[in-house]
mmCIF file of C-alpha atoms in Angstrom:
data_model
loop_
_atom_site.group_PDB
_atom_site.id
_atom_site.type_symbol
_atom_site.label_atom_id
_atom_site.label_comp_id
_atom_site.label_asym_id
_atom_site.label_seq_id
_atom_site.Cartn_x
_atom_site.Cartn_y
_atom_site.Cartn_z
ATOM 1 C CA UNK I 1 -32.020 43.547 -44.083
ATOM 2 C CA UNK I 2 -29.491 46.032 -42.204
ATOM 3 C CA UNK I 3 -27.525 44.735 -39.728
ATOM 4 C CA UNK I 4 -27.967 45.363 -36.358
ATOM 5 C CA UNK I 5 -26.706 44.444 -32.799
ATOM 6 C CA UNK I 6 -29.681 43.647 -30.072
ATOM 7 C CA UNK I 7 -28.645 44.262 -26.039
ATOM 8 C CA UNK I 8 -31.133 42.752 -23.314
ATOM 9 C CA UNK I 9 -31.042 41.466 -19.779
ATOM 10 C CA UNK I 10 -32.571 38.090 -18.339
ATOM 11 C CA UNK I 11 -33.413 36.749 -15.046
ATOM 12 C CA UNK I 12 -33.527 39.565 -13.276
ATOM 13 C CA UNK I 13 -30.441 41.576 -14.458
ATOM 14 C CA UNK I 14 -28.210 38.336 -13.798
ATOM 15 C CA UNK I 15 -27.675 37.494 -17.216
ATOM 16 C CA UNK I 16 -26.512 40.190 -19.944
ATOM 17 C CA UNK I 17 -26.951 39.483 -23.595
ATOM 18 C CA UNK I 18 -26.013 40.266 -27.215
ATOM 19 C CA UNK I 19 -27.229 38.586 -30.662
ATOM 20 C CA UNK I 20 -26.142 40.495 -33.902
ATOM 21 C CA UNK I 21 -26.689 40.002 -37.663
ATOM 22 C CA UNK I 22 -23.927 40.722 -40.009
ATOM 23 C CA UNK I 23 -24.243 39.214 -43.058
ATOM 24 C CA UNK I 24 -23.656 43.308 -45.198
ATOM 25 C CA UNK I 25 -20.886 43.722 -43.068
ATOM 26 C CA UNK I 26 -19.000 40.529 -43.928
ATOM 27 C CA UNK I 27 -20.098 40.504 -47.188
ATOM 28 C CA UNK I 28 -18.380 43.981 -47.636
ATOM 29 C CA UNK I 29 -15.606 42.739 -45.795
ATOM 30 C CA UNK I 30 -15.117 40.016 -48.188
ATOM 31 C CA UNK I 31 -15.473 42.277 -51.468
ATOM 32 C CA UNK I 32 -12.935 44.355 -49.958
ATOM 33 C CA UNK I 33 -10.330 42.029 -49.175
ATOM 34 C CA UNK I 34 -10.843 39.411 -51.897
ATOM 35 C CA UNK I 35 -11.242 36.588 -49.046
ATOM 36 C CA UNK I 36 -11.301 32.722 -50.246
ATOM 37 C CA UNK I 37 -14.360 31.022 -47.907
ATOM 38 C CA UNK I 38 -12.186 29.617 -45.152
ATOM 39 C CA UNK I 39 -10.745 32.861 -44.779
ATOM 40 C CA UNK I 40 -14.319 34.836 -45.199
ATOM 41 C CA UNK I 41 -15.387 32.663 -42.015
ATOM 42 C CA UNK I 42 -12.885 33.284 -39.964
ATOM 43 C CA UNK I 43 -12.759 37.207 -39.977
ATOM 44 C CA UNK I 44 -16.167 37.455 -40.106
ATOM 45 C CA UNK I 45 -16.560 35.191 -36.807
ATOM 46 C CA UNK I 46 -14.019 37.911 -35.224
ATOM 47 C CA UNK I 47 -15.746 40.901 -37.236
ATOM 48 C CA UNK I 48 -19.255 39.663 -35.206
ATOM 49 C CA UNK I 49 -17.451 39.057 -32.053
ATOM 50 C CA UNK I 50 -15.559 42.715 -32.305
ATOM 51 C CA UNK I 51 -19.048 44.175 -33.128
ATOM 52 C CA UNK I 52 -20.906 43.171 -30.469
ATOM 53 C CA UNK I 53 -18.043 43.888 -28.209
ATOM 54 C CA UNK I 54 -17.631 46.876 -29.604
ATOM 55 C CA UNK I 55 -21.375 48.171 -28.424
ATOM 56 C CA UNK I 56 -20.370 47.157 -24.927
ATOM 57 C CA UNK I 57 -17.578 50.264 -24.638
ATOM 58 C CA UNK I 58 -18.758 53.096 -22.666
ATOM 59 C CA UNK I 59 -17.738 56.012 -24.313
ATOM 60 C CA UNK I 60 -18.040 57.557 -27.840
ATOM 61 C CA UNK I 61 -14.032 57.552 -28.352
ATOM 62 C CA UNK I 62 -13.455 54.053 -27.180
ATOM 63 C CA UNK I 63 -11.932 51.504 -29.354
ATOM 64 C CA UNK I 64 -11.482 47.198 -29.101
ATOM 65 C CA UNK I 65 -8.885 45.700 -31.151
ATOM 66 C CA UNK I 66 -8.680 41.950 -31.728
ATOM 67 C CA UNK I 67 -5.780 40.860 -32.987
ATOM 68 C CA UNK I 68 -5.304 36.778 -33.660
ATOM 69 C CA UNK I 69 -1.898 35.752 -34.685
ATOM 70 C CA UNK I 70 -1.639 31.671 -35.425
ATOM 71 C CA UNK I 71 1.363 29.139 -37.305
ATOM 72 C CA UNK I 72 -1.638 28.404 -40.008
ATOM 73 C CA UNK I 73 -1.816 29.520 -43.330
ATOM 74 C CA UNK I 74 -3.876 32.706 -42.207
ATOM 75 C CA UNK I 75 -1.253 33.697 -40.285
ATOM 76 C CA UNK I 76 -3.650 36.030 -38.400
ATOM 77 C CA UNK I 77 -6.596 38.487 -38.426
ATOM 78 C CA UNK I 78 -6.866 42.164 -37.282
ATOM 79 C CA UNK I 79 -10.475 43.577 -36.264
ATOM 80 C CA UNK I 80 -11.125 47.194 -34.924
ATOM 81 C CA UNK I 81 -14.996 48.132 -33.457
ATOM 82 C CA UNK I 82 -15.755 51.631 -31.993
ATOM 83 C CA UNK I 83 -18.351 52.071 -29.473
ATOM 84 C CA UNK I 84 -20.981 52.685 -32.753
ATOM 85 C CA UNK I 85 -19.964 49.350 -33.696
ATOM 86 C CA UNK I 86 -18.400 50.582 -37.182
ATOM 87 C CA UNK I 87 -16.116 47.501 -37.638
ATOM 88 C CA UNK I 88 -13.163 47.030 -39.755
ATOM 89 C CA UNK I 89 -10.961 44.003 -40.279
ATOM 90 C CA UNK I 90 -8.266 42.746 -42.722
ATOM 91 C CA UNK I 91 -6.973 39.023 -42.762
ATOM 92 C CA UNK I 92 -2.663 38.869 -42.820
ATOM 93 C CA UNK I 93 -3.065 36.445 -45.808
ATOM 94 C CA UNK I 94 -6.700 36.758 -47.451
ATOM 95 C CA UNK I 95 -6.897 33.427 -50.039
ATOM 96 C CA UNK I 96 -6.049 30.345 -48.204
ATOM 97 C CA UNK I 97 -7.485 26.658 -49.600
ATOM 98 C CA UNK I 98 -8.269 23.890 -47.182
ATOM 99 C CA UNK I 99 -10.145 20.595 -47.214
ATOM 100 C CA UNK I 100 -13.220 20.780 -45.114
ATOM 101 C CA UNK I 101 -13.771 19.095 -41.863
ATOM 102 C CA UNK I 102 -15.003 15.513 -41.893
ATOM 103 C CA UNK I 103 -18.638 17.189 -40.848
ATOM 104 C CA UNK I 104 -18.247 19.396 -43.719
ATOM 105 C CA UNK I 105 -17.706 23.230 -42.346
ATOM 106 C CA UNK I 106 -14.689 25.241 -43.384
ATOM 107 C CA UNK I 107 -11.583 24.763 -41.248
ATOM 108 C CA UNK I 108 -11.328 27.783 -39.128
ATOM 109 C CA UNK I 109 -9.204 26.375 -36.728
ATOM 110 C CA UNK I 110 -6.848 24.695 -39.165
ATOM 111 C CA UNK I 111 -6.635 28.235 -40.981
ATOM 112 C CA UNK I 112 -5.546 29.907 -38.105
ATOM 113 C CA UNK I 113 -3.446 27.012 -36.185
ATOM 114 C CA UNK I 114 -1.761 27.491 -32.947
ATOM 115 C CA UNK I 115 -1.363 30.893 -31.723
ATOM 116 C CA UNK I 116 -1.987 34.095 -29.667
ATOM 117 C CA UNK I 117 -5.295 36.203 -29.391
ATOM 118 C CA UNK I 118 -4.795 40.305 -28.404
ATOM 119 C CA UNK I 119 -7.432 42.020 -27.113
ATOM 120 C CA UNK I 120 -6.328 45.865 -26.654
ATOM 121 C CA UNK I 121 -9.371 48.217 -25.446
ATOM 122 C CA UNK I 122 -7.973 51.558 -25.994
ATOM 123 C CA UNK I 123 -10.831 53.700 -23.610
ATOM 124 C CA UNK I 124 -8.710 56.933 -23.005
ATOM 125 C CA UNK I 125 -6.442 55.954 -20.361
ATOM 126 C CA UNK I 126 -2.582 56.693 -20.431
ATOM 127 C CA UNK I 127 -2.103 53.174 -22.006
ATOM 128 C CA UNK I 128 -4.360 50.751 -23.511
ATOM 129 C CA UNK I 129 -5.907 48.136 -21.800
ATOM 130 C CA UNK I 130 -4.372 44.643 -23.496
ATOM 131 C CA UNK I 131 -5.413 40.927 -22.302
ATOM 132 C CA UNK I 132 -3.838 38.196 -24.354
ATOM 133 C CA UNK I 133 -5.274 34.620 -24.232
ATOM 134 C CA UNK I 134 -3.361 31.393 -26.085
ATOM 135 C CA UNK I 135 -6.186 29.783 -29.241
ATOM 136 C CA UNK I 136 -7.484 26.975 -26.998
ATOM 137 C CA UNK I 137 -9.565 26.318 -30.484
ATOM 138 C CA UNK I 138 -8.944 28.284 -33.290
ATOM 139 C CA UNK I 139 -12.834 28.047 -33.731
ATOM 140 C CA UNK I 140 -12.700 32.065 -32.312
ATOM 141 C CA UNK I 141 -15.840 31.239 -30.353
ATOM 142 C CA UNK I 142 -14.231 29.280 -27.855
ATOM 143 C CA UNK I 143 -11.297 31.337 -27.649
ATOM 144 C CA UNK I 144 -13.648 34.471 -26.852
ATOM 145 C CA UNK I 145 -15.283 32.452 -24.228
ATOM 146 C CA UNK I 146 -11.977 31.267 -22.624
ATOM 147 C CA UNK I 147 -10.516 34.869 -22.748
ATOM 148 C CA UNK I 148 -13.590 36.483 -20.991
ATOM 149 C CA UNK I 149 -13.240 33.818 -18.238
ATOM 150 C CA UNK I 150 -9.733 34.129 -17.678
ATOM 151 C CA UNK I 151 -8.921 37.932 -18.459
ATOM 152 C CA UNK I 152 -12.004 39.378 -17.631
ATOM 153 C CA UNK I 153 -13.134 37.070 -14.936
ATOM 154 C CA UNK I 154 -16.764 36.916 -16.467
ATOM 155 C CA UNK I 155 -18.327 33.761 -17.237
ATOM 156 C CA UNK I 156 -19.625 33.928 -20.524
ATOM 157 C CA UNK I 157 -21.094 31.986 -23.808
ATOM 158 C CA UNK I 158 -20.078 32.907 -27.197
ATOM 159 C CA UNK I 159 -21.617 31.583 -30.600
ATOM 160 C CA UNK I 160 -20.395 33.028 -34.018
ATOM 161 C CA UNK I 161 -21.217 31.538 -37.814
ATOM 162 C CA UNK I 162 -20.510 32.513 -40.913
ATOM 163 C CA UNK I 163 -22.209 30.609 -44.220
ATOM 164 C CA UNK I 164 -20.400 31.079 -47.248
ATOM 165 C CA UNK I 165 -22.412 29.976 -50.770
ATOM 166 C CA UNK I 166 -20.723 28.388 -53.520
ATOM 167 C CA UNK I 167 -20.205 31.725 -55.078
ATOM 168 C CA UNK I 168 -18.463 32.944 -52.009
ATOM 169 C CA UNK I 169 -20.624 35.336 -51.380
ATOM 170 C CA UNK I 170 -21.756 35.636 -47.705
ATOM 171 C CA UNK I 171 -24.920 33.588 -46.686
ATOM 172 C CA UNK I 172 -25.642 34.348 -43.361
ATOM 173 C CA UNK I 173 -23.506 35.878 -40.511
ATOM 174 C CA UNK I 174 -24.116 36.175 -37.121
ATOM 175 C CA UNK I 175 -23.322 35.760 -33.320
ATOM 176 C CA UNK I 176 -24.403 36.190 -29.677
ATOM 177 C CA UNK I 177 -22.372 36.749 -26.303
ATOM 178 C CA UNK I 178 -24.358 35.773 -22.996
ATOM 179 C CA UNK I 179 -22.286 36.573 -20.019
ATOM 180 C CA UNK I 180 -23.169 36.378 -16.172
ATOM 181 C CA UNK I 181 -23.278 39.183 -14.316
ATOM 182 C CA UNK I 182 -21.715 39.082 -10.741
ATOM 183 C CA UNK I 183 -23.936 37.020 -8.271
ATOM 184 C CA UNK I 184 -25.848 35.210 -10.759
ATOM 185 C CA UNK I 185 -28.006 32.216 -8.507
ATOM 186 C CA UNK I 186 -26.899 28.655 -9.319
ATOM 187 C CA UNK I 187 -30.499 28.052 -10.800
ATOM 188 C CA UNK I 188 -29.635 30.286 -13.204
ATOM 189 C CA UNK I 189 -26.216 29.343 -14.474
ATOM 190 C CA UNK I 190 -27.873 25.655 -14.776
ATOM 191 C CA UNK I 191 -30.513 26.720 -16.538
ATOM 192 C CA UNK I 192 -28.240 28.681 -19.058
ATOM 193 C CA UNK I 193 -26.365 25.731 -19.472
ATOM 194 C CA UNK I 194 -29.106 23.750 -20.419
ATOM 195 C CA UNK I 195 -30.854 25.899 -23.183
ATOM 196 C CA UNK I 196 -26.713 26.225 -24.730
ATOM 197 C CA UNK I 197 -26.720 22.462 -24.741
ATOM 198 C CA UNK I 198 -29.991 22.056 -26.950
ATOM 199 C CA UNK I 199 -29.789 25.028 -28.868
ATOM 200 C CA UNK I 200 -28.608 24.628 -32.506
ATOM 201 C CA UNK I 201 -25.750 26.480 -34.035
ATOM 202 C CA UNK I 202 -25.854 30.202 -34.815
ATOM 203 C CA UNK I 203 -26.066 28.962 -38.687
ATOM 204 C CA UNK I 204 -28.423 26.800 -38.498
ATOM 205 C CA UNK I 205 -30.783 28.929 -36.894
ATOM 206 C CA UNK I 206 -29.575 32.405 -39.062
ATOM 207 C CA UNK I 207 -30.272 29.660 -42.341
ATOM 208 C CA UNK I 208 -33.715 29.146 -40.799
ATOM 209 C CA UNK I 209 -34.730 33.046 -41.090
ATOM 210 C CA UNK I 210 -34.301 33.674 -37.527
ATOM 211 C CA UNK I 211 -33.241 37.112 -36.390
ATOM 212 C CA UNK I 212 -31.264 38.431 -33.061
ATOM 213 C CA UNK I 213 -34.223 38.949 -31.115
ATOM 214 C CA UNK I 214 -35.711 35.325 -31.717
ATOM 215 C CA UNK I 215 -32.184 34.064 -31.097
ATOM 216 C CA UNK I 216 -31.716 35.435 -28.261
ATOM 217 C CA UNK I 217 -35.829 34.354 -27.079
ATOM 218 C CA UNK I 218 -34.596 30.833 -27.772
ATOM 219 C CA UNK I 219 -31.381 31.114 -25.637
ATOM 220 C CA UNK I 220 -33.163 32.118 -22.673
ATOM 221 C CA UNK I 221 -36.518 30.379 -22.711
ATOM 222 C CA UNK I 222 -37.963 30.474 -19.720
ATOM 223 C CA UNK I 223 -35.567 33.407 -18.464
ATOM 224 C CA UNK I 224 -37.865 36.680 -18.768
ATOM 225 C CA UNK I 225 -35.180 38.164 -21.375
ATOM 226 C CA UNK I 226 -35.959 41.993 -22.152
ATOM 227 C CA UNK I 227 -34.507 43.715 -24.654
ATOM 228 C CA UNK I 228 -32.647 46.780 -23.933
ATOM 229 C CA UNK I 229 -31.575 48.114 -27.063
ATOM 230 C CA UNK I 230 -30.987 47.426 -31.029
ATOM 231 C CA UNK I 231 -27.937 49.413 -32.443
ATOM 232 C CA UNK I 232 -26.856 49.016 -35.868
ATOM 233 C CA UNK I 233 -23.796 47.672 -37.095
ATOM 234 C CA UNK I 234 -21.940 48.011 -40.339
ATOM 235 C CA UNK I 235 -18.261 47.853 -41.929
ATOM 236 C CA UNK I 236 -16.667 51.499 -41.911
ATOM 237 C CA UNK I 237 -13.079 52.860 -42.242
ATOM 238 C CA UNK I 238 -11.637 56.062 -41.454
ATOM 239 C CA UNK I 239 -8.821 55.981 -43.419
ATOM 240 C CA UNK I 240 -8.079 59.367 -45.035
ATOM 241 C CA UNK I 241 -5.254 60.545 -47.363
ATOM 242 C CA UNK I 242 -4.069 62.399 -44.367
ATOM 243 C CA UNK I 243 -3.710 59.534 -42.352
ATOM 244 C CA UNK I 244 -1.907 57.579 -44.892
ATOM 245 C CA UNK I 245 0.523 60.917 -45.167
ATOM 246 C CA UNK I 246 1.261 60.838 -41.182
ATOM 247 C CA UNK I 247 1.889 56.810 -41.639
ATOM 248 C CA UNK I 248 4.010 58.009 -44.712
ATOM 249 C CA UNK I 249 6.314 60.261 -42.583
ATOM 250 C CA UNK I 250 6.589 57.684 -40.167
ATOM 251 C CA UNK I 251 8.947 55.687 -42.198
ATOM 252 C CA UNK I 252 11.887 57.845 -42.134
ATOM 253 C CA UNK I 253 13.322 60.728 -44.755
ATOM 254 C CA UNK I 254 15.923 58.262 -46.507
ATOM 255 C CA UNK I 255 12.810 55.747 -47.655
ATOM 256 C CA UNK I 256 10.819 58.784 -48.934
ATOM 257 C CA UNK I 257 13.558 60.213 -50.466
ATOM 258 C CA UNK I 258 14.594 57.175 -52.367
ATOM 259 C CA UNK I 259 10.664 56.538 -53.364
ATOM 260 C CA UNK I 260 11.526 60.756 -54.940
ATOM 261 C CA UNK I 261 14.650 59.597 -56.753
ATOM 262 C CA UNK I 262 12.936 57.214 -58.409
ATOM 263 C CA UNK I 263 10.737 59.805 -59.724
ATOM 264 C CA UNK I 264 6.988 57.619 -60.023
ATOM 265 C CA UNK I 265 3.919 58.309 -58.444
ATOM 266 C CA UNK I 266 3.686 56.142 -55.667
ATOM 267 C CA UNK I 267 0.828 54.003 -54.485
ATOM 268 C CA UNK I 268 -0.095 52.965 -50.928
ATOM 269 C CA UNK I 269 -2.929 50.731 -49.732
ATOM 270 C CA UNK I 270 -5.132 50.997 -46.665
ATOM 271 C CA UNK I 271 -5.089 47.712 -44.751
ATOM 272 C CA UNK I 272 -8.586 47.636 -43.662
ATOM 273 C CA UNK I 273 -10.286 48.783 -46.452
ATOM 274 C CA UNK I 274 -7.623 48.078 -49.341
ATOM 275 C CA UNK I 275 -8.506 51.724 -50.793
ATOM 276 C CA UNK I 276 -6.144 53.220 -52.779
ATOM 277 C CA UNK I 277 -3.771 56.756 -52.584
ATOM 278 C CA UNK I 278 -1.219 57.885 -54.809
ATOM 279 C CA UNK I 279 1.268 60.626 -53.879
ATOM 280 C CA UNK I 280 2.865 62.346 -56.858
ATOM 281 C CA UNK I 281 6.739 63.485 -56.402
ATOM 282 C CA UNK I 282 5.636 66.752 -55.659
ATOM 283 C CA UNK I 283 3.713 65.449 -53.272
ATOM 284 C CA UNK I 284 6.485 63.275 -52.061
ATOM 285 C CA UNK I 285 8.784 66.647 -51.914
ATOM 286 C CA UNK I 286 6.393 68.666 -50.028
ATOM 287 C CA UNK I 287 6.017 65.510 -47.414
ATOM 288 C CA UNK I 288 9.853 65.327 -46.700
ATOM 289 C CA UNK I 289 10.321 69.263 -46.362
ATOM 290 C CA UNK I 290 7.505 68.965 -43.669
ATOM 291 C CA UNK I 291 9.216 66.515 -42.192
ATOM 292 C CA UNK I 292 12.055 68.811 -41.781
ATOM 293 C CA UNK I 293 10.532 71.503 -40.787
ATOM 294 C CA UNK I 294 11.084 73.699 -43.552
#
């Protein structure tokens, strides 16, 4: 099964909602970066989270970048989602081995340990939009609901899960975001609270077969929830060899020059993707006299 992001509306337009599958996209994610299991949970909660926040940008160019920082052994995670919700992610330190909880699920929040969460919305404005919120967790979850509370002023509920199997492949993965729009009637807000309160983790019910639309029936039962929209999702980066060239010439003359002395093909790695691309010392030449204008 593709992955795919669902929109829809409840109660009248006071409640906004998103439930996504993402099980490929992690998987990928994980093939690509060579992730131990505590490590494979944690970016793929913030992979979910940045695709589904990621379909809620407005226009084609837009970008969201969530960037977690922590003291753990993760040191931190960096996520990117356009408004397609084409996600790509790369952990700071990709293996990491911890003991599991005492109820038996990876330790996210010990992975990542104290720290900051960035959330930069780049959406063609002179400077991009950045809101920074302290881990009140580390579980990503709550910190996504604390940040859209208190940066964003929008009360919201956010559930991500990510089951890894004992080969470390990717299980399941998957998320929702319910937020209330401005206005919402007490009734409502209690009512929400209720169905969050009884409704089993994100795991349990993506382990169970169910998809984003029957998630997202079961969070609002009783709540007339219509849905808007179903946009796929998937793991993409735009890296070129041209990119990695301008990122080359970014580091100054006297690097490149001393990476031409030593006369070897060089070898430079994409971040998000870990993809390859070599530059010869021709290559190497014809970069520096560009960057001299010659």
């Amino acid at each position: 099964m593709k992955d795919y992001i669902v929109r829809a509306t409840a109660c009248n337009n006071q409640i906004r909602a998103f439930a996504a599958t993402t099980t490929n996209m992690v998987g990928e994610a994980r093939e690509k970066h060579n992730t131990s299991p505590v490590v494979s949970a944690a970016l793929g909660r913030l992979m979910t989270a940045a695709s589904m926040m990621g379909s809620m940008l407005k226009n084609e160019k837009d970008l969201i970048t969530l960037q977690i920082r922590g003291d753990g052994p993760i040191k931190g995670l960096v996520v990117t989602a356009d408004a397609k919700a084409n996600v790509k992610g790369y952990p700071y330190v990709p293996i990491v081995d911890l003991p599991l909880k005492e109820n038996g699920k990876l330790d996210v929040s010990g992975g990542l340990g104290n720290g900051i969460m960035n959330i930069i919305k780049d959406i063609g404005l002179k400077d991009p939009y950045v809101g920074q919120t302290h881990l009140v967790s580390g579980e990503i979850a709550e910190d996504l609901t604390y940040y859209f509370a208190t940066s964003e002023q929008v009360p919201s509920a956010v559930g991500l899960g990510v089951l890894v199997d004992r080969d470390y492949s990717i299980k399941h993965s998957g998320g929702f975001i319910i937020q209330l729009l401005p206005g919402a009637d007490e009734e409502v807000i209690n009512k929400l609270e209720e169905r969050l309160k009884v409704l089993p983790s994100i795991t349990n019910l993506m382990s169970k077969g169910k998809t984003p639309e029957e998630v997202l029936d079961m969070l609002l039962e009783g709540m007339e929830p219509q849905i808007l929209e179903k946009i796929p999702t998937k793991f993409q980066c735009n890296c070129t060899k041209e990119r990695v060239e301008k990122a080359l010439i970014s580091i100054g003359k006297k690097d490149i020059k001393e990476m031409i002395d030593e006369g070897e093909t060089i070898e430079l790695n994409c971040h998000f993707c870990n993809k390859k691309y070599y530059f010869t010392v021709d290559e190497l030449q014809e970069i520096i006299s560009y960057a001299q204008g010659e």
